[in-house]
Amino acid sequence: MSYVPENFGSLVFDDRVMKANLSAKVYASVKKTIDEGAKLDIGVANAVANAMKEWAVENGATHYTHWFQPLTGITAEKHDSFIAPSPDGGVIMEFSGKELIKGEPDASSFPSGGLRATFEARGYTAWDPTSYAFIKGKTLCIPTAFCSYGGEALDKKTPLLRSMDALNKQALRILRLFGNDSVKCVRSNVGPEQEYFLVDKKMYDKRPDLRFTGRTLFGAKPPKGQQMNDHYFGVIPPRVAAYMEELNDELWKLGILAKTEHNEVAPAQHELAPIYSTTNIATDHNQLTMEIMQRVALRHGLVCLLHEKPFAGVNGSGKHNNWSINTDTGLNLLSPGETPYENAQFLLLLCAVIKAVDDYQDLLRISVATAGNDHRLGANEAPPAVVSIFLGDELNAVLEAIETDSPYKGAEKTQMKLGVDVLPKFNRDTTDRNRTSPFAFTGNKFEFRMLGSSNSIACANIMLNSAVAESLKIFADTLEKAEDFEAELHELIKNTIRQHKNIIFNGNGYDDEWIKEATEKRGLLNYRTTPDCMPHLLDAKNADMLISHGVFSEAELKSRCEIMLDNYCKTVVIEADTMVEMAKTLIIPAIEEYSLEAAKAARAKKAVNETLPCSYENKLIKKLSNLTDSIASKADELDGALCDIRGIEDVVEQSCAIRDILLDRMDALRRPCDEAEKLTAKKYWPFPTYGDLLFGVN
Ligand code: ADP
Ligand code: MG
């Protein structure tokens, strides 16, 4: 492997490359666009495009693409080569500012939830200069936003950038109130921890369920799963270590700060965490990371599973979204400060987050809702579907003291008077970390833990940024009018704690008692499934907020709701279809073959000695025969349900029918199949078992 610092970012058109390859004037102008969102003129764009092309061609690129994130959840690209004919019959390599700034992919096959029908047939991509261009294979990839001609966002980047703007605008108002005039820009930062499974490619290929749906739809529990907890942080097997080494190398070349890697709780499960960066870049990098994880795995004869629940009965995979708010001057606004004044500002920001999470629990839940993630949330392995905040004892005590105007029971036992007293340092609690909370304060950032491993982190951060912007807006509206700033601030913080303390929960989020308390006593929302939560995206409270901050238009919200539900329906229908097919064409024939073998054995024994009872074979054949009958009838019932569901036009109705009928029937079909697996000789079973898959990579 090459020397790391030399190669880090070697495939990225980053600040270093721009500085070296652009004139001082052009560089300054691009910097202004990146840092302050200033408009870019075509002359500058031409100069940048030319430098980009020269650099890309030098590094082996022949093509360029506008790289974007349509609502499919993955990234999309359409490659164009740089070549242009020259008069002498040869070619020259060309790339103009116009081509850099705007592209027109044929967008008709991307999901638009009716947007393009309402507006324009075509979509266009627009350069996002805040995320660096990079080379993948032989292609220069230019991060872009994807919109319809009516200006409606057809991607995840556009609303994310808008939500960052909204947060910036409102946070600046607050900072000004605290007398901070030097900060020019406030941005949220994110470090997403990514979980994944690695399985052997040869085994994967034998399982249609993995190939078509990314998860196993059948599989009896192996004798050993994760009971021993011996995988977590365990020694990394050589094949996996070789994979991680190459993965890191690839990610580093792309300027992705891959930092931490370890085994996770389930066998064959691992985690990768990068060093955090600006939300927009973190999102692009996470999409790239997922893509490269899968690509590098193939080179090692492995498949990287990003599905939230590849195996029943062992932990699924999530993604922890570590989120903080930072200034261009290097201040983390979620970090308790050194002076009383900074503390007051910290507490106000903290309250803004608490209020945001309480007021928009549903939006946070919606932002992580997919068919895959529905298997995880609330299954005693991931946070429940109920959103709550963990603050830790120390911070909790501070808030209680403020709320009740009573002495803070910390080390100093002082009265917590804002603007006068210094807060204790909330050191990151390493001994008593609460890993069961959906939304945990971890010293200077919040860790939102409900995301699924395959989710784009864009959605969660769009909601988080917007909801916090809304809290800050309400706070700024009040404080800007205040006659006595400090008194008003104190009241505001106190009232916010009082109104929203219901969302704070420091106990065990996996406990059933908590769900009871949360829903019955505290009135928190518990949307168990995607069909339960998704329609609430359009509730007036939510739509009004998102529209007022310019994050979404009404049409965009409607289209997103429809696309997400449609996606849910298609995902589960494909799973159900795959189950029927596997049951009928693989599982039943395998059982039949084995039964025949057992019958043959009995006949052979009888031929030797007429009086042998052959009760083992008889019983086995009977059991297997009952199971095949059951499998056949359950498969037919599932098929019947699929037929009915396909006839439902309305997507909300369809998703509810899937939740209420299809999922149960899938379960019902799985049970006899898994039962049969345990009775069938291994060599007859038509695909690798859980044991093979989970312990097959060494
Ligand atoms: P863990 O939660 O597994 O113990 P760490 O706390 O070390 O791991 O880091 C988790 C992630 O949080 C990393 O991606 C890290 O870069 C990120 N992170 C650390 N500080 C911040 C911050 N201020 N803002 C956003 N993300 C952060
Ligand atoms: Mg973590």
mmCIF file of N, CA and C in Angstrom, residues 177-286:
data_model
loop_
_atom_site.group_PDB
_atom_site.id
_atom_site.type_symbol
_atom_site.label_atom_id
_atom_site.label_comp_id
_atom_site.label_asym_id
_atom_site.label_seq_id
_atom_site.Cartn_x
_atom_site.Cartn_y
_atom_site.Cartn_z
ATOM 1 N N LEU A 177 -27.316 37.938 18.570
ATOM 2 C CA LEU A 177 -27.923 38.337 19.840
ATOM 3 C C LEU A 177 -26.955 38.175 21.003
ATOM 4 N N PHE A 178 -26.066 37.218 20.865
ATOM 5 C CA PHE A 178 -25.055 37.021 21.909
ATOM 6 C C PHE A 178 -23.809 37.861 21.632
ATOM 7 N N GLY A 179 -23.944 38.782 20.706
ATOM 8 C CA GLY A 179 -22.848 39.714 20.456
ATOM 9 C C GLY A 179 -21.744 39.157 19.585
ATOM 10 N N ASN A 180 -21.999 38.039 18.939
ATOM 11 C CA ASN A 180 -20.961 37.464 18.085
ATOM 12 C C ASN A 180 -21.141 37.957 16.652
ATOM 13 N N ASP A 181 -20.267 38.886 16.244
ATOM 14 C CA ASP A 181 -20.400 39.455 14.903
ATOM 15 C C ASP A 181 -19.374 38.905 13.924
ATOM 16 N N SER A 182 -18.445 38.097 14.428
ATOM 17 C CA SER A 182 -17.366 37.659 13.538
ATOM 18 C C SER A 182 -17.728 36.409 12.732
ATOM 19 N N VAL A 183 -18.664 35.634 13.227
ATOM 20 C CA VAL A 183 -19.034 34.411 12.504
ATOM 21 C C VAL A 183 -19.763 34.770 11.211
ATOM 22 N N LYS A 184 -19.318 34.172 10.098
ATOM 23 C CA LYS A 184 -19.975 34.461 8.817
ATOM 24 C C LYS A 184 -20.933 33.340 8.419
ATOM 25 N N CYS A 185 -20.646 32.169 8.931
ATOM 26 C CA CYS A 185 -21.419 31.031 8.447
ATOM 27 C C CYS A 185 -21.515 29.941 9.514
ATOM 28 N N VAL A 186 -22.712 29.361 9.642
ATOM 29 C CA VAL A 186 -22.924 28.264 10.589
ATOM 30 C C VAL A 186 -23.350 27.029 9.795
ATOM 31 N N ARG A 187 -22.704 25.909 10.078
ATOM 32 C CA ARG A 187 -23.055 24.696 9.341
ATOM 33 C C ARG A 187 -23.178 23.519 10.285
ATOM 34 N N SER A 188 -24.030 22.581 9.917
ATOM 35 C CA SER A 188 -24.064 21.348 10.696
ATOM 36 C C SER A 188 -22.992 20.407 10.161
ATOM 37 N N ASN A 189 -22.391 19.675 11.071
ATOM 38 C CA ASN A 189 -21.373 18.687 10.702
ATOM 39 C C ASN A 189 -21.868 17.296 11.045
ATOM 40 N N VAL A 190 -21.440 16.333 10.257
ATOM 41 C CA VAL A 190 -21.902 14.968 10.501
ATOM 42 C C VAL A 190 -20.771 13.964 10.343
ATOM 43 N N GLY A 191 -20.747 13.011 11.255
ATOM 44 C CA GLY A 191 -19.877 11.840 11.121
ATOM 45 C C GLY A 191 -20.760 10.603 11.161
ATOM 46 N N PRO A 192 -21.005 9.967 10.015
ATOM 47 C CA PRO A 192 -21.896 8.801 10.019
ATOM 48 C C PRO A 192 -21.117 7.489 10.223
ATOM 49 N N GLU A 193 -21.485 6.735 11.241
ATOM 50 C CA GLU A 193 -20.869 5.415 11.450
ATOM 51 C C GLU A 193 -21.684 4.400 10.662
ATOM 52 N N GLN A 194 -20.997 3.629 9.840
ATOM 53 C CA GLN A 194 -21.683 2.765 8.872
ATOM 54 C C GLN A 194 -21.484 1.295 9.225
ATOM 55 N N GLU A 195 -22.575 0.573 9.441
ATOM 56 C CA GLU A 195 -22.475 -0.867 9.695
ATOM 57 C C GLU A 195 -22.752 -1.657 8.423
ATOM 58 N N TYR A 196 -22.179 -2.844 8.339
ATOM 59 C CA TYR A 196 -22.389 -3.692 7.155
ATOM 60 C C TYR A 196 -22.036 -5.139 7.455
ATOM 61 N N PHE A 197 -22.503 -6.039 6.595
ATOM 62 C CA PHE A 197 -22.139 -7.453 6.694
ATOM 63 C C PHE A 197 -21.283 -7.820 5.489
ATOM 64 N N LEU A 198 -20.386 -8.782 5.687
ATOM 65 C CA LEU A 198 -19.647 -9.347 4.559
ATOM 66 C C LEU A 198 -19.977 -10.830 4.456
ATOM 67 N N VAL A 199 -20.387 -11.258 3.267
ATOM 68 C CA VAL A 199 -20.617 -12.693 3.064
ATOM 69 C C VAL A 199 -19.838 -13.152 1.836
ATOM 70 N N ASP A 200 -19.631 -14.455 1.754
ATOM 71 C CA ASP A 200 -18.890 -15.013 0.635
ATOM 72 C C ASP A 200 -19.717 -14.919 -0.647
ATOM 73 N N LYS A 201 -19.069 -14.469 -1.723
ATOM 74 C CA LYS A 201 -19.785 -14.238 -2.974
ATOM 75 C C LYS A 201 -20.368 -15.541 -3.552
ATOM 76 N N LYS A 202 -19.620 -16.631 -3.429
ATOM 77 C CA LYS A 202 -20.111 -17.897 -4.000
ATOM 78 C C LYS A 202 -21.388 -18.340 -3.290
ATOM 79 N N MET A 203 -21.433 -18.127 -1.999
ATOM 80 C CA MET A 203 -22.645 -18.489 -1.249
ATOM 81 C C MET A 203 -23.795 -17.533 -1.600
ATOM 82 N N TYR A 204 -23.451 -16.281 -1.672
ATOM 83 C CA TYR A 204 -24.437 -15.241 -2.024
ATOM 84 C C TYR A 204 -25.132 -15.577 -3.342
ATOM 85 N N ASP A 205 -24.312 -15.983 -4.312
ATOM 86 C CA ASP A 205 -24.865 -16.268 -5.641
ATOM 87 C C ASP A 205 -25.894 -17.393 -5.628
ATOM 88 N N LYS A 206 -25.807 -18.248 -4.618
ATOM 89 C CA LYS A 206 -26.751 -19.372 -4.566
ATOM 90 C C LYS A 206 -28.054 -18.988 -3.879
ATOM 91 N N ARG A 207 -28.162 -17.749 -3.419
ATOM 92 C CA ARG A 207 -29.376 -17.357 -2.697
ATOM 93 C C ARG A 207 -30.116 -16.260 -3.448
ATOM 94 N N PRO A 208 -31.210 -16.644 -4.145
ATOM 95 C CA PRO A 208 -31.981 -15.625 -4.867
ATOM 96 C C PRO A 208 -32.475 -14.508 -3.945
ATOM 97 N N ASP A 209 -32.775 -14.853 -2.684
ATOM 98 C CA ASP A 209 -33.269 -13.796 -1.780
ATOM 99 C C ASP A 209 -32.218 -12.708 -1.579
ATOM 100 N N LEU A 210 -30.975 -13.117 -1.354
ATOM 101 C CA LEU A 210 -29.927 -12.105 -1.189
ATOM 102 C C LEU A 210 -29.727 -11.314 -2.477
ATOM 103 N N ARG A 211 -29.741 -12.041 -3.594
ATOM 104 C CA ARG A 211 -29.484 -11.343 -4.855
ATOM 105 C C ARG A 211 -30.596 -10.370 -5.223
ATOM 106 N N PHE A 212 -31.849 -10.772 -5.002
ATOM 107 C CA PHE A 212 -32.964 -9.904 -5.419
ATOM 108 C C PHE A 212 -33.361 -8.873 -4.381
ATOM 109 N N THR A 213 -33.162 -9.195 -3.105
ATOM 110 C CA THR A 213 -33.716 -8.299 -2.081
ATOM 111 C C THR A 213 -32.676 -7.795 -1.083
ATOM 112 N N GLY A 214 -31.467 -8.350 -1.109
ATOM 113 C CA GLY A 214 -30.439 -7.882 -0.180
ATOM 114 C C GLY A 214 -30.550 -8.492 1.205
ATOM 115 N N ARG A 215 -31.592 -9.302 1.430
ATOM 116 C CA ARG A 215 -31.703 -9.945 2.739
ATOM 117 C C ARG A 215 -32.155 -11.389 2.576
ATOM 118 N N THR A 216 -31.922 -12.199 3.623
ATOM 119 C CA THR A 216 -32.389 -13.580 3.564
ATOM 120 C C THR A 216 -33.870 -13.601 3.916
ATOM 121 N N LEU A 217 -34.640 -14.351 3.146
ATOM 122 C CA LEU A 217 -36.078 -14.445 3.422
ATOM 123 C C LEU A 217 -36.408 -15.776 4.081
ATOM 124 N N PHE A 218 -35.432 -16.684 4.060
ATOM 125 C CA PHE A 218 -35.562 -17.967 4.741
ATOM 126 C C PHE A 218 -34.282 -18.197 5.520
ATOM 127 N N GLY A 219 -34.317 -19.160 6.426
ATOM 128 C CA GLY A 219 -33.093 -19.525 7.133
ATOM 129 C C GLY A 219 -33.374 -19.865 8.576
ATOM 130 N N ALA A 220 -33.084 -21.124 8.931
ATOM 131 C CA ALA A 220 -33.257 -21.535 10.323
ATOM 132 C C ALA A 220 -32.107 -20.951 11.134
ATOM 133 N N LYS A 221 -32.385 -20.729 12.400
ATOM 134 C CA LYS A 221 -31.357 -20.202 13.309
ATOM 135 C C LYS A 221 -30.204 -21.193 13.416
ATOM 136 N N PRO A 222 -28.964 -20.742 13.290
ATOM 137 C CA PRO A 222 -27.846 -21.663 13.487
ATOM 138 C C PRO A 222 -27.646 -21.908 14.982
ATOM 139 N N PRO A 223 -26.953 -22.997 15.345
ATOM 140 C CA PRO A 223 -26.731 -23.258 16.778
ATOM 141 C C PRO A 223 -26.019 -22.081 17.438
ATOM 142 N N LYS A 224 -25.121 -21.449 16.690
ATOM 143 C CA LYS A 224 -24.427 -20.297 17.246
ATOM 144 C C LYS A 224 -24.778 -19.047 16.457
ATOM 145 N N GLY A 225 -25.178 -18.031 17.170
ATOM 146 C CA GLY A 225 -25.454 -16.743 16.532
ATOM 147 C C GLY A 225 -24.554 -15.724 17.191
ATOM 148 N N GLN A 226 -25.182 -14.744 17.862
ATOM 149 C CA GLN A 226 -24.370 -13.722 18.525
ATOM 150 C C GLN A 226 -24.413 -13.852 20.048
ATOM 151 N N GLN A 227 -24.913 -15.041 20.538
ATOM 152 C CA GLN A 227 -25.088 -15.193 21.996
ATOM 153 C C GLN A 227 -23.824 -14.883 22.785
ATOM 154 N N MET A 228 -22.678 -15.314 22.255
ATOM 155 C CA MET A 228 -21.455 -15.238 23.040
ATOM 156 C C MET A 228 -20.861 -13.831 23.066
ATOM 157 N N ASN A 229 -21.394 -12.934 22.215
ATOM 158 C CA ASN A 229 -20.821 -11.588 22.114
ATOM 159 C C ASN A 229 -19.321 -11.640 21.865
ATOM 160 N N ASP A 230 -18.869 -12.655 21.136
ATOM 161 C CA ASP A 230 -17.426 -12.789 20.954
ATOM 162 C C ASP A 230 -16.958 -12.143 19.653
ATOM 163 N N HIS A 231 -17.896 -11.580 18.911
ATOM 164 C CA HIS A 231 -17.474 -10.977 17.660
ATOM 165 C C HIS A 231 -17.158 -9.500 17.828
ATOM 166 N N TYR A 232 -17.937 -8.820 18.711
ATOM 167 C CA TYR A 232 -17.820 -7.380 18.890
ATOM 168 C C TYR A 232 -16.390 -6.981 19.259
ATOM 169 N N PHE A 233 -15.786 -6.133 18.476
ATOM 170 C CA PHE A 233 -14.411 -5.679 18.694
ATOM 171 C C PHE A 233 -13.405 -6.837 18.679
ATOM 172 N N GLY A 234 -13.810 -7.995 18.164
ATOM 173 C CA GLY A 234 -12.916 -9.155 18.134
ATOM 174 C C GLY A 234 -11.836 -8.979 17.083
ATOM 175 N N VAL A 235 -10.947 -9.961 17.021
ATOM 176 C CA VAL A 235 -9.853 -9.909 16.046
ATOM 177 C C VAL A 235 -10.458 -9.960 14.644
ATOM 178 N N ILE A 236 -9.969 -9.101 13.771
ATOM 179 C CA ILE A 236 -10.527 -9.047 12.416
ATOM 180 C C ILE A 236 -9.912 -10.182 11.588
ATOM 181 N N PRO A 237 -10.759 -11.069 10.992
ATOM 182 C CA PRO A 237 -10.220 -12.193 10.218
ATOM 183 C C PRO A 237 -9.386 -11.692 9.038
ATOM 184 N N PRO A 238 -8.386 -12.455 8.614
ATOM 185 C CA PRO A 238 -7.449 -12.005 7.571
ATOM 186 C C PRO A 238 -8.136 -11.555 6.277
ATOM 187 N N ARG A 239 -9.159 -12.302 5.855
ATOM 188 C CA ARG A 239 -9.807 -11.927 4.603
ATOM 189 C C ARG A 239 -10.504 -10.573 4.736
ATOM 190 N N VAL A 240 -11.079 -10.345 5.895
ATOM 191 C CA VAL A 240 -11.762 -9.068 6.155
ATOM 192 C C VAL A 240 -10.732 -7.947 6.303
ATOM 193 N N ALA A 241 -9.627 -8.270 6.950
ATOM 194 C CA ALA A 241 -8.580 -7.262 7.134
ATOM 195 C C ALA A 241 -8.047 -6.801 5.776
ATOM 196 N N ALA A 242 -7.860 -7.780 4.853
ATOM 197 C CA ALA A 242 -7.369 -7.427 3.517
ATOM 198 C C ALA A 242 -8.378 -6.532 2.810
ATOM 199 N N TYR A 243 -9.650 -6.844 3.016
ATOM 200 C CA TYR A 243 -10.726 -6.027 2.432
ATOM 201 C C TYR A 243 -10.688 -4.604 2.984
ATOM 202 N N MET A 244 -10.586 -4.501 4.294
ATOM 203 C CA MET A 244 -10.593 -3.181 4.931
ATOM 204 C C MET A 244 -9.392 -2.350 4.477
ATOM 205 N N GLU A 245 -8.262 -3.008 4.309
ATOM 206 C CA GLU A 245 -7.056 -2.293 3.902
ATOM 207 C C GLU A 245 -7.263 -1.660 2.524
ATOM 208 N N GLU A 246 -7.775 -2.474 1.610
ATOM 209 C CA GLU A 246 -7.979 -1.945 0.259
ATOM 210 C C GLU A 246 -9.082 -0.883 0.243
ATOM 211 N N LEU A 247 -10.109 -1.114 1.053
ATOM 212 C CA LEU A 247 -11.205 -0.137 1.138
ATOM 213 C C LEU A 247 -10.677 1.210 1.624
ATOM 214 N N ASN A 248 -9.904 1.188 2.689
ATOM 215 C CA ASN A 248 -9.340 2.433 3.218
ATOM 216 C C ASN A 248 -8.525 3.160 2.151
ATOM 217 N N ASP A 249 -7.715 2.379 1.461
ATOM 218 C CA ASP A 249 -6.859 2.951 0.437
ATOM 219 C C ASP A 249 -7.698 3.691 -0.611
ATOM 220 N N GLU A 250 -8.755 3.038 -1.061
ATOM 221 C CA GLU A 250 -9.639 3.642 -2.079
ATOM 222 C C GLU A 250 -10.335 4.890 -1.534
ATOM 223 N N LEU A 251 -10.796 4.785 -0.301
ATOM 224 C CA LEU A 251 -11.531 5.912 0.281
ATOM 225 C C LEU A 251 -10.595 7.097 0.495
ATOM 226 N N TRP A 252 -9.410 6.824 0.965
ATOM 227 C CA TRP A 252 -8.459 7.914 1.204
ATOM 228 C C TRP A 252 -8.120 8.637 -0.092
ATOM 229 N N LYS A 253 -7.953 7.869 -1.171
ATOM 230 C CA LYS A 253 -7.645 8.523 -2.455
ATOM 231 C C LYS A 253 -8.763 9.489 -2.839
ATOM 232 N N LEU A 254 -9.976 9.160 -2.402
ATOM 233 C CA LEU A 254 -11.108 10.033 -2.712
ATOM 234 C C LEU A 254 -11.308 11.107 -1.643
ATOM 235 N N GLY A 255 -10.345 11.242 -0.781
ATOM 236 C CA GLY A 255 -10.436 12.291 0.228
ATOM 237 C C GLY A 255 -11.449 11.997 1.321
ATOM 238 N N ILE A 256 -11.831 10.729 1.445
ATOM 239 C CA ILE A 256 -12.804 10.360 2.491
ATOM 240 C C ILE A 256 -12.030 9.933 3.730
ATOM 241 N N LEU A 257 -12.359 10.573 4.858
ATOM 242 C CA LEU A 257 -11.559 10.394 6.069
ATOM 243 C C LEU A 257 -11.942 9.137 6.849
ATOM 244 N N ALA A 258 -11.831 7.970 6.191
ATOM 245 C CA ALA A 258 -12.136 6.706 6.884
ATOM 246 C C ALA A 258 -11.191 6.583 8.067
ATOM 247 N N LYS A 259 -11.755 6.363 9.245
ATOM 248 C CA LYS A 259 -10.928 6.448 10.452
ATOM 249 C C LYS A 259 -10.972 5.156 11.276
ATOM 250 N N THR A 260 -12.194 4.748 11.651
ATOM 251 C CA THR A 260 -12.320 3.656 12.602
ATOM 252 C C THR A 260 -12.946 2.442 11.939
ATOM 253 N N GLU A 261 -12.441 1.251 12.266
ATOM 254 C CA GLU A 261 -13.065 0.046 11.743
ATOM 255 C C GLU A 261 -13.012 -1.026 12.811
ATOM 256 N N HIS A 262 -14.093 -1.760 12.948
ATOM 257 C CA HIS A 262 -14.077 -2.858 13.930
ATOM 258 C C HIS A 262 -15.181 -3.849 13.616
ATOM 259 N N ASN A 263 -15.084 -5.010 14.258
ATOM 260 C CA ASN A 263 -16.150 -5.991 14.142
ATOM 261 C C ASN A 263 -17.337 -5.487 14.948
ATOM 262 N N GLU A 264 -18.547 -5.815 14.486
ATOM 263 C CA GLU A 264 -19.743 -5.416 15.218
ATOM 264 C C GLU A 264 -20.296 -6.615 16.002
ATOM 265 N N VAL A 265 -21.495 -6.420 16.555
ATOM 266 C CA VAL A 265 -22.063 -7.433 17.445
ATOM 267 C C VAL A 265 -22.328 -8.782 16.759
ATOM 268 N N ALA A 266 -22.944 -8.739 15.585
ATOM 269 C CA ALA A 266 -23.312 -9.992 14.924
ATOM 270 C C ALA A 266 -22.102 -10.589 14.226
ATOM 271 N N PRO A 267 -22.084 -11.920 14.072
ATOM 272 C CA PRO A 267 -21.000 -12.504 13.289
ATOM 273 C C PRO A 267 -21.061 -11.972 11.866
ATOM 274 N N ALA A 268 -19.931 -11.765 11.255
ATOM 275 C CA ALA A 268 -19.840 -11.249 9.877
ATOM 276 C C ALA A 268 -20.239 -9.782 9.745
ATOM 277 N N GLN A 269 -20.468 -9.116 10.886
ATOM 278 C CA GLN A 269 -20.864 -7.705 10.830
ATOM 279 C C GLN A 269 -19.697 -6.796 11.235
ATOM 280 N N HIS A 270 -19.571 -5.688 10.540
ATOM 281 C CA HIS A 270 -18.458 -4.776 10.785
ATOM 282 C C HIS A 270 -18.944 -3.332 10.731
ATOM 283 N N GLU A 271 -18.064 -2.413 11.127
ATOM 284 C CA GLU A 271 -18.432 -0.991 11.096
ATOM 285 C C GLU A 271 -17.272 -0.153 10.586
ATOM 286 N N LEU A 272 -17.626 0.901 9.880
ATOM 287 C CA LEU A 272 -16.630 1.859 9.410
ATOM 288 C C LEU A 272 -17.101 3.258 9.787
ATOM 289 N N ALA A 273 -16.230 4.048 10.400
ATOM 290 C CA ALA A 273 -16.612 5.425 10.716
ATOM 291 C C ALA A 273 -15.577 6.393 10.152
ATOM 292 N N PRO A 274 -16.052 7.440 9.487
ATOM 293 C CA PRO A 274 -15.132 8.467 9.008
ATOM 294 C C PRO A 274 -15.015 9.580 10.039
ATOM 295 N N ILE A 275 -14.029 10.445 9.866
ATOM 296 C CA ILE A 275 -13.981 11.664 10.672
ATOM 297 C C ILE A 275 -15.063 12.593 10.111
ATOM 298 N N TYR A 276 -15.729 13.302 10.987
ATOM 299 C CA TYR A 276 -16.882 14.091 10.548
ATOM 300 C C TYR A 276 -16.509 15.240 9.608
ATOM 301 N N SER A 277 -17.478 15.650 8.798
ATOM 302 C CA SER A 277 -17.293 16.821 7.933
ATOM 303 C C SER A 277 -18.637 17.516 7.730
ATOM 304 N N THR A 278 -18.631 18.598 6.974
ATOM 305 C CA THR A 278 -19.863 19.335 6.693
ATOM 306 C C THR A 278 -20.934 18.377 6.162
ATOM 307 N N THR A 279 -22.167 18.591 6.580
ATOM 308 C CA THR A 279 -23.246 17.658 6.258
ATOM 309 C C THR A 279 -23.320 17.297 4.782
ATOM 310 N N ASN A 280 -23.199 18.292 3.955
ATOM 311 C CA ASN A 280 -23.305 18.094 2.518
ATOM 312 C C ASN A 280 -22.213 17.152 2.008
ATOM 313 N N ILE A 281 -21.001 17.385 2.471
ATOM 314 C CA ILE A 281 -19.880 16.546 2.044
ATOM 315 C C ILE A 281 -19.975 15.171 2.698
ATOM 316 N N ALA A 282 -20.366 15.151 3.970
ATOM 317 C CA ALA A 282 -20.525 13.867 4.654
ATOM 318 C C ALA A 282 -21.542 12.997 3.912
ATOM 319 N N THR A 283 -22.596 13.630 3.401
ATOM 320 C CA THR A 283 -23.624 12.881 2.680
ATOM 321 C C THR A 283 -23.070 12.325 1.375
ATOM 322 N N ASP A 284 -22.401 13.167 0.609
ATOM 323 C CA ASP A 284 -21.793 12.693 -0.643
ATOM 324 C C ASP A 284 -20.807 11.569 -0.341
ATOM 325 N N HIS A 285 -19.994 11.772 0.681
ATOM 326 C CA HIS A 285 -18.974 10.781 1.016
ATOM 327 C C HIS A 285 -19.586 9.471 1.489
ATOM 328 N N ASN A 286 -20.683 9.570 2.226
ATOM 329 C CA ASN A 286 -21.303 8.326 2.680
ATOM 330 C C ASN A 286 -21.882 7.538 1.498
#
